[in-house]
mmCIF file of C-alpha atoms in Angstrom:
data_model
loop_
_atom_site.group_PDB
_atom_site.id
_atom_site.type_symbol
_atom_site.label_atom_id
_atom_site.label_comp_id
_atom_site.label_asym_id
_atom_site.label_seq_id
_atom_site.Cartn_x
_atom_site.Cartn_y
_atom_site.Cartn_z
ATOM 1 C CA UNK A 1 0.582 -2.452 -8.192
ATOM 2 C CA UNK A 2 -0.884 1.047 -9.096
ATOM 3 C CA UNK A 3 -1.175 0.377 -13.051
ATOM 4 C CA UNK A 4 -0.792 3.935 -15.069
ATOM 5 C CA UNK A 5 -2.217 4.788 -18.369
ATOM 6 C CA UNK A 6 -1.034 7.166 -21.253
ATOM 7 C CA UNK A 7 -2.876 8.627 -23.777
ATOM 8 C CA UNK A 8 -2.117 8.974 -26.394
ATOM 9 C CA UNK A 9 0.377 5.698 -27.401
ATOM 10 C CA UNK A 10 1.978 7.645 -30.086
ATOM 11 C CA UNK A 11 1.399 10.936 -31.708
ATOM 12 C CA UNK A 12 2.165 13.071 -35.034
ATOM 13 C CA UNK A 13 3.088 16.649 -34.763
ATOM 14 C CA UNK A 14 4.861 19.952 -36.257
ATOM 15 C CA UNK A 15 7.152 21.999 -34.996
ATOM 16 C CA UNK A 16 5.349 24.870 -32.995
ATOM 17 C CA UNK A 17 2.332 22.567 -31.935
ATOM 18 C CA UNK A 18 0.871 22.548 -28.635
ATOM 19 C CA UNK A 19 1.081 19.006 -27.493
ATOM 20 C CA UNK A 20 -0.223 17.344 -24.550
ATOM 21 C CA UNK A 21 -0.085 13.745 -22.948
ATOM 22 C CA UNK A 22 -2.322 12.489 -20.337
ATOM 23 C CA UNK A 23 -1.283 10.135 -17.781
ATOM 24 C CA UNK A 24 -4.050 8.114 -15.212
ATOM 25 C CA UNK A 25 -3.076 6.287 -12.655
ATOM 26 C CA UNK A 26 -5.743 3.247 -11.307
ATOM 27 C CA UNK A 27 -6.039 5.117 -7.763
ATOM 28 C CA UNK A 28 -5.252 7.992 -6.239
ATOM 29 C CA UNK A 29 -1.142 9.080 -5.960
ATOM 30 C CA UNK A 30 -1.377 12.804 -4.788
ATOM 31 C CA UNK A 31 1.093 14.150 -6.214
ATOM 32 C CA UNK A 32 3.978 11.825 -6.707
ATOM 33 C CA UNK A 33 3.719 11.699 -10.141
ATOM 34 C CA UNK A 34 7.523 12.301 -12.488
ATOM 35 C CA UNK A 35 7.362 12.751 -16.213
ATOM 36 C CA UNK A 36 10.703 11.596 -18.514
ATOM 37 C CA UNK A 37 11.537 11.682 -22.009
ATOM 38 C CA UNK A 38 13.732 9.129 -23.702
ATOM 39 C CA UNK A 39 15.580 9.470 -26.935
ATOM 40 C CA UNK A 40 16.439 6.610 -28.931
ATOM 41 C CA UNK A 41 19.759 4.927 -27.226
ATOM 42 C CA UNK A 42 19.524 7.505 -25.068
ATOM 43 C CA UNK A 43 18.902 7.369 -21.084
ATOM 44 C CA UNK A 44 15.610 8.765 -19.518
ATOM 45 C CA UNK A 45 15.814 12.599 -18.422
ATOM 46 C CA UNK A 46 13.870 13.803 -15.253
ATOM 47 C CA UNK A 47 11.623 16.769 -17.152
ATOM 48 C CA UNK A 48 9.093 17.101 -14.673
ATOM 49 C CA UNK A 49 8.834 15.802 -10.994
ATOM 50 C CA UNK A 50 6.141 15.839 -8.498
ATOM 51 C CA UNK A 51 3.854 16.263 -11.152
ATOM 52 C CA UNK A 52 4.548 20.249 -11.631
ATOM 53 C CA UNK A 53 8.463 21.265 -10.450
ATOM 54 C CA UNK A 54 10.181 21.603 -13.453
ATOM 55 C CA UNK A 55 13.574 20.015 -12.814
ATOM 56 C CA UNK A 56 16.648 22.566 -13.287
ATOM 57 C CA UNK A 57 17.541 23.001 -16.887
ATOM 58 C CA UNK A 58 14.511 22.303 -18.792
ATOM 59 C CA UNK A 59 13.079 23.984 -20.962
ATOM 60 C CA UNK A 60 10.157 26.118 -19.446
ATOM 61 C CA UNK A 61 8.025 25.156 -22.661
ATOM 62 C CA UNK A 62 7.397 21.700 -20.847
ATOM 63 C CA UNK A 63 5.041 22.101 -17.977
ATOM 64 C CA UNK A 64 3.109 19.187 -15.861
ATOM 65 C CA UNK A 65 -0.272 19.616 -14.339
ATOM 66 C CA UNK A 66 -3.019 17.068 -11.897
ATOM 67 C CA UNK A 67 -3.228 15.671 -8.795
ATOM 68 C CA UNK A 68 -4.454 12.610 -7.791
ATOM 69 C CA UNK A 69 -5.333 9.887 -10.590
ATOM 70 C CA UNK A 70 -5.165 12.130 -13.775
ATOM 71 C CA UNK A 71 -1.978 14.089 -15.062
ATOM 72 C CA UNK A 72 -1.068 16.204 -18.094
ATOM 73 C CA UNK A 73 2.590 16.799 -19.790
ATOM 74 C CA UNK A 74 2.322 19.789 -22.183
ATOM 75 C CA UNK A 75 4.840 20.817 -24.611
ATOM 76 C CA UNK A 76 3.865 25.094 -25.490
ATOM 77 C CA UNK A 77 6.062 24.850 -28.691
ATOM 78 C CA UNK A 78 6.994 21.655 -30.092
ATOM 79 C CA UNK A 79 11.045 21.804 -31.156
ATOM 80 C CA UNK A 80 13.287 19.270 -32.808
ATOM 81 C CA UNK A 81 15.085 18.248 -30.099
ATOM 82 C CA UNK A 82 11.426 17.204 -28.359
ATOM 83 C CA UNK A 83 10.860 14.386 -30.909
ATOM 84 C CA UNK A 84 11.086 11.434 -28.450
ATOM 85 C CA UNK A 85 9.330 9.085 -26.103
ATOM 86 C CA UNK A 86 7.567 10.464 -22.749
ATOM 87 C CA UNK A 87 6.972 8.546 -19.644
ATOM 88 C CA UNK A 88 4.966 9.029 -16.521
ATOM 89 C CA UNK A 89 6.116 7.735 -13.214
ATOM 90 C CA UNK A 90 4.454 7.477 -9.691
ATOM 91 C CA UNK A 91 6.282 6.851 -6.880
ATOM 92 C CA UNK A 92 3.417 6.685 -4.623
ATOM 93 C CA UNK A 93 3.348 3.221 -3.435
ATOM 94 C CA UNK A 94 5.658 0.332 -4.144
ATOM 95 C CA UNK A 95 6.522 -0.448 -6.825
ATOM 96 C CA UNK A 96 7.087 2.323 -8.276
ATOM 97 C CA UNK A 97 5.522 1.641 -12.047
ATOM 98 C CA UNK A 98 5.789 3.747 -15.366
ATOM 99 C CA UNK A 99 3.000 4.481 -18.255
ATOM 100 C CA UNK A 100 3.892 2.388 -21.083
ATOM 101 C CA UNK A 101 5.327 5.634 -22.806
ATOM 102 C CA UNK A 102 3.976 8.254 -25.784
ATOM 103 C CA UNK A 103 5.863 8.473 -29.043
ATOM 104 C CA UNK A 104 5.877 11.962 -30.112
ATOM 105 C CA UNK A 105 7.020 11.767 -33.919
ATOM 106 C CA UNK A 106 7.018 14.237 -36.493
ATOM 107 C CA UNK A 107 4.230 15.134 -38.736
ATOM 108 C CA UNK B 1 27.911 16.822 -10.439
ATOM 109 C CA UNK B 2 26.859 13.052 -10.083
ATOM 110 C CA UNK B 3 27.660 10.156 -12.492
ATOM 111 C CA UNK B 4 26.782 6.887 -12.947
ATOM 112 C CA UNK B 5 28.166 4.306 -14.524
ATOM 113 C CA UNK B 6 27.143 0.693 -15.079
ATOM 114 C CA UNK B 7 29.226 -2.113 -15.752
ATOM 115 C CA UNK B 8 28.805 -6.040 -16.083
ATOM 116 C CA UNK B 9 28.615 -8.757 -18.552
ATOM 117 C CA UNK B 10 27.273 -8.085 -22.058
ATOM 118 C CA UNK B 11 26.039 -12.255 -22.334
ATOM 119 C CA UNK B 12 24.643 -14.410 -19.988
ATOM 120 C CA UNK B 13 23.833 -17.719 -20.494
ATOM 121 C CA UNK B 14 20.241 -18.672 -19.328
ATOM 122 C CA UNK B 15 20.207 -20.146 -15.852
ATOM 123 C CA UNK B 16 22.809 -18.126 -15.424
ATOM 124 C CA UNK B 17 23.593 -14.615 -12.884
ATOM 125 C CA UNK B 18 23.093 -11.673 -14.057
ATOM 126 C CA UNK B 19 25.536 -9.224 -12.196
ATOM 127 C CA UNK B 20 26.149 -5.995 -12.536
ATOM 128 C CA UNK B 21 28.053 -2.768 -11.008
ATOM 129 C CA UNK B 22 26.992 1.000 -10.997
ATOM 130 C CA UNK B 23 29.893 3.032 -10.220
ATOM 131 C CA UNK B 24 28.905 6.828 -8.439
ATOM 132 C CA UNK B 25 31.286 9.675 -9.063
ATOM 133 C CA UNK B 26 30.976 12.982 -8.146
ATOM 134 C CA UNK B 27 29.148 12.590 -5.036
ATOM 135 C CA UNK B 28 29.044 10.300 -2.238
ATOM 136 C CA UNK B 29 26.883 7.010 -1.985
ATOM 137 C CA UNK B 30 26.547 7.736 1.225
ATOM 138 C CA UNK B 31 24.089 10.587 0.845
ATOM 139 C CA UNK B 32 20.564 10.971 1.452
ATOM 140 C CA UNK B 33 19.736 9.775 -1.745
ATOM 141 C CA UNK B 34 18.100 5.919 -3.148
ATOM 142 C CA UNK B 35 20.428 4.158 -5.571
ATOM 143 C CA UNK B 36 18.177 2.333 -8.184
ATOM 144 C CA UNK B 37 18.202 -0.368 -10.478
ATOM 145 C CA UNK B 38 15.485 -0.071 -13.857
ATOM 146 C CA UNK B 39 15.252 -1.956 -17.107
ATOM 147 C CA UNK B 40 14.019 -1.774 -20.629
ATOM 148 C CA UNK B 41 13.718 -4.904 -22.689
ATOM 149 C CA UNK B 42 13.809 -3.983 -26.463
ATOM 150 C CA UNK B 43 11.160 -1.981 -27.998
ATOM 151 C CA UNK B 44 9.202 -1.811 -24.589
ATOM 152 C CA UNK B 45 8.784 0.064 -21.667
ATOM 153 C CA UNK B 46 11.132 0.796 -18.091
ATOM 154 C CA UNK B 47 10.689 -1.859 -15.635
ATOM 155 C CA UNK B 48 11.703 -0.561 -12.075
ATOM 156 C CA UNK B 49 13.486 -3.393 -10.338
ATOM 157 C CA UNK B 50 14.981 -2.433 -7.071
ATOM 158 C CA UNK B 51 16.719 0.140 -5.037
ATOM 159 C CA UNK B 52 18.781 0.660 -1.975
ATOM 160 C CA UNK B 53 20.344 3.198 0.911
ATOM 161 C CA UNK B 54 23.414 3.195 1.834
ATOM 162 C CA UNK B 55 22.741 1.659 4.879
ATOM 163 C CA UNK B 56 21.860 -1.500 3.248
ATOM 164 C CA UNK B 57 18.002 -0.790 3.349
ATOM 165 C CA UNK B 58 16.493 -2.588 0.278
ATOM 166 C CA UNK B 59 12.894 -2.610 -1.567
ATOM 167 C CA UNK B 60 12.518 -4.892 -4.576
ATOM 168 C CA UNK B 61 10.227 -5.246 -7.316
ATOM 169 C CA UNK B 62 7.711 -8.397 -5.867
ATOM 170 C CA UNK B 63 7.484 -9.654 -9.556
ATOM 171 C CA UNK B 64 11.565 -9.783 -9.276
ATOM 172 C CA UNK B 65 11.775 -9.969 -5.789
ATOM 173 C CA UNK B 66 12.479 -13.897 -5.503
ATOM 174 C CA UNK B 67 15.693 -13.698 -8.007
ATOM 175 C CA UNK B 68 17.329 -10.001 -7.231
ATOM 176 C CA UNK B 69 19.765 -9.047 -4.944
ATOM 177 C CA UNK B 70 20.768 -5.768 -4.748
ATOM 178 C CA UNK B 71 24.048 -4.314 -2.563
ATOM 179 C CA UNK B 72 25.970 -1.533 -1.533
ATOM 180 C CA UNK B 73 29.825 -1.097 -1.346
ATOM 181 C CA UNK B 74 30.771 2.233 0.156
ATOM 182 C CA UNK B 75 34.278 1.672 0.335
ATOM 183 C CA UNK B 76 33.947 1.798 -3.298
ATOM 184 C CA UNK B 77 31.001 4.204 -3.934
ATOM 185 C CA UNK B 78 29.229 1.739 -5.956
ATOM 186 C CA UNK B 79 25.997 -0.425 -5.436
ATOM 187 C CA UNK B 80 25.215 -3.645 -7.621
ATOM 188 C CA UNK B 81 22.661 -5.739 -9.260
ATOM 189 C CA UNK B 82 22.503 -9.695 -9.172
ATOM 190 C CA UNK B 83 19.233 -11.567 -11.113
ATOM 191 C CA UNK B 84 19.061 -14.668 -10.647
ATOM 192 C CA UNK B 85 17.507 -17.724 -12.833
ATOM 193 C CA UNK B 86 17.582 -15.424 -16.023
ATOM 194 C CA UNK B 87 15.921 -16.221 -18.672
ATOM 195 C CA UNK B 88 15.420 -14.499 -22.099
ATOM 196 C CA UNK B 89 12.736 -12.184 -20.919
ATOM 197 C CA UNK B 90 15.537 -10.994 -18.776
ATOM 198 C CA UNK B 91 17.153 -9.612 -21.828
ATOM 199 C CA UNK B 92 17.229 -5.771 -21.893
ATOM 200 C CA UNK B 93 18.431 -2.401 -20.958
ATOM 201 C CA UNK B 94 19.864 -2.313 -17.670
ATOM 202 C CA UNK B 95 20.116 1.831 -16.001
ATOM 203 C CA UNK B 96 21.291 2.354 -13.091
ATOM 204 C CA UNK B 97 19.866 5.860 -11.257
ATOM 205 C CA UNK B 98 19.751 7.828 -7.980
ATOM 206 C CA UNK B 99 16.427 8.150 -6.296
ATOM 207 C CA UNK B 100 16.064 11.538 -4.622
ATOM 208 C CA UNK B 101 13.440 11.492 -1.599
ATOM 209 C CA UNK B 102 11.952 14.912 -0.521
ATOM 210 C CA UNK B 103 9.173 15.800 1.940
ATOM 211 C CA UNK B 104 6.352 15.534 -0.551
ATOM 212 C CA UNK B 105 7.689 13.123 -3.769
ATOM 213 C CA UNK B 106 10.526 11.018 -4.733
ATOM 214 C CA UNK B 107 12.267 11.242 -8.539
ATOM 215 C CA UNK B 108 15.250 9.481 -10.658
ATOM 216 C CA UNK B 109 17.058 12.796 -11.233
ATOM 217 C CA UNK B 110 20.442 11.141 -12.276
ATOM 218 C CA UNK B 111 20.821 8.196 -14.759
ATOM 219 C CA UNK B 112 23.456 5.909 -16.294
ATOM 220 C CA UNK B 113 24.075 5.821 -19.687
ATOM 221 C CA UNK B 114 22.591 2.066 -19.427
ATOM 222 C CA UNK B 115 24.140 -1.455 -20.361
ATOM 223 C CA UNK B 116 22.248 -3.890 -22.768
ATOM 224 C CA UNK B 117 22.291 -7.642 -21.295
ATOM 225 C CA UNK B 118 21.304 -10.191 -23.417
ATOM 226 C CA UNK B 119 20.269 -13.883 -21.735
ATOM 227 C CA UNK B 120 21.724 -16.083 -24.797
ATOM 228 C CA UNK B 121 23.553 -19.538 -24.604
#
């Protein structure tokens, strides 16, 4: 199974920051990479899906960037409502596997 | 719009099934779409465990694949979960979600709100 690493595991920041979270994946997945954020009790939310489409109705301050084994999610302007958990995705081979998430908490 | 909806068993009893039911509204079952099964044991990460078309067309997790059974009833727009042999590492999280495909990338677009199961006797 295609193993994926994010960096940071957790994270401190202010409202307003510029944040970013990496994501590698342990070969090559072109571009079938999704990004999700999770609130506590809450669901996962699509955010981002092969690796740069923003899905309909977020926020255009979230953006996704890479190809291949190395990803970015960046967050222009931290808000409130951001304060969660974030998890990469690839769906390039079976089975599909996550990045063990990246706690964004405030500072 | 598309819901989902899971339902099923709060307790099972180790040894024991673990069955559960995501119901689709809003859309058909029968569309181009994946139907997936994921789960979260507490304090931890999402586990994908298995998905299926409405044709019946099933991939599984291979660390699962020997105890889960995943189905689809389109008479009743709804596809279910069974995990066998659970233990307590089996507690968790349960979502059920639809998997789009497109030409270049599949993504979970459309989640359940999630059931917790807990494996307890």
């Amino acid at each position: 199974a295609i193993r994926m690493t994010q960096s940071p595991s957790s994270l401190s920041a202010s409202t307003g920051d510029r944040v970013t979270i990496t994501c590698r994946a342990s070969q090559g997945i072109s571009s079938y990479l999704a990004w999700y954020q999770q609130k506590p009790g809450k669901a996962p939310k699509l955010l981002i899906y092969a690796a740069s489409t923003l899905q309909s109705g977020v926020p255009s301050r979230f953006s996704g960037s890479g190809s291949g084994t190395d990803f970015t999610l960046t967050i222009s302007c931290l808000q409130s409502e951001d304060f969660a958990t974030y998890y990469c995705q690839q769906y390039y081979s079976y089975p599909p596997t996550f990045g063990q998430g990246t706690k964004v908490e405030i500072k | 719009q598309v819901q989902l909806q899971e339902s099923g068993p709060g307790l099972v009893k180790p040894s024991g099934t673990l069955s559960l039911t995501c119901a689709v509204s809003g859309g058909s079952i029968s569309s181009s779409n994946w139907w997936s099964w994921i789960r979260q044991p507490p304090g931890k990460g999402l586990e994908w465990i298995g998905e299926i078309y409405h044709s019946g067309s099933t991939n599984y997790n291979p660390s699962l694949k020997s105890r889960v059974t995943i189905s689809v009833d389109k008479s009743k727009n709804q596809f279910s979960l069974k995990l066998s042999s659970v233990t307590a590492a089996d507690t968790a999280v349960y979502y059920c979600a639809r998997l789009v495909p497109t030409v270049t990338t599949y993504y979970m677009d459309v989640w359940g709100k999630g059931t917790t199961v807990t494996v307890s006797s």
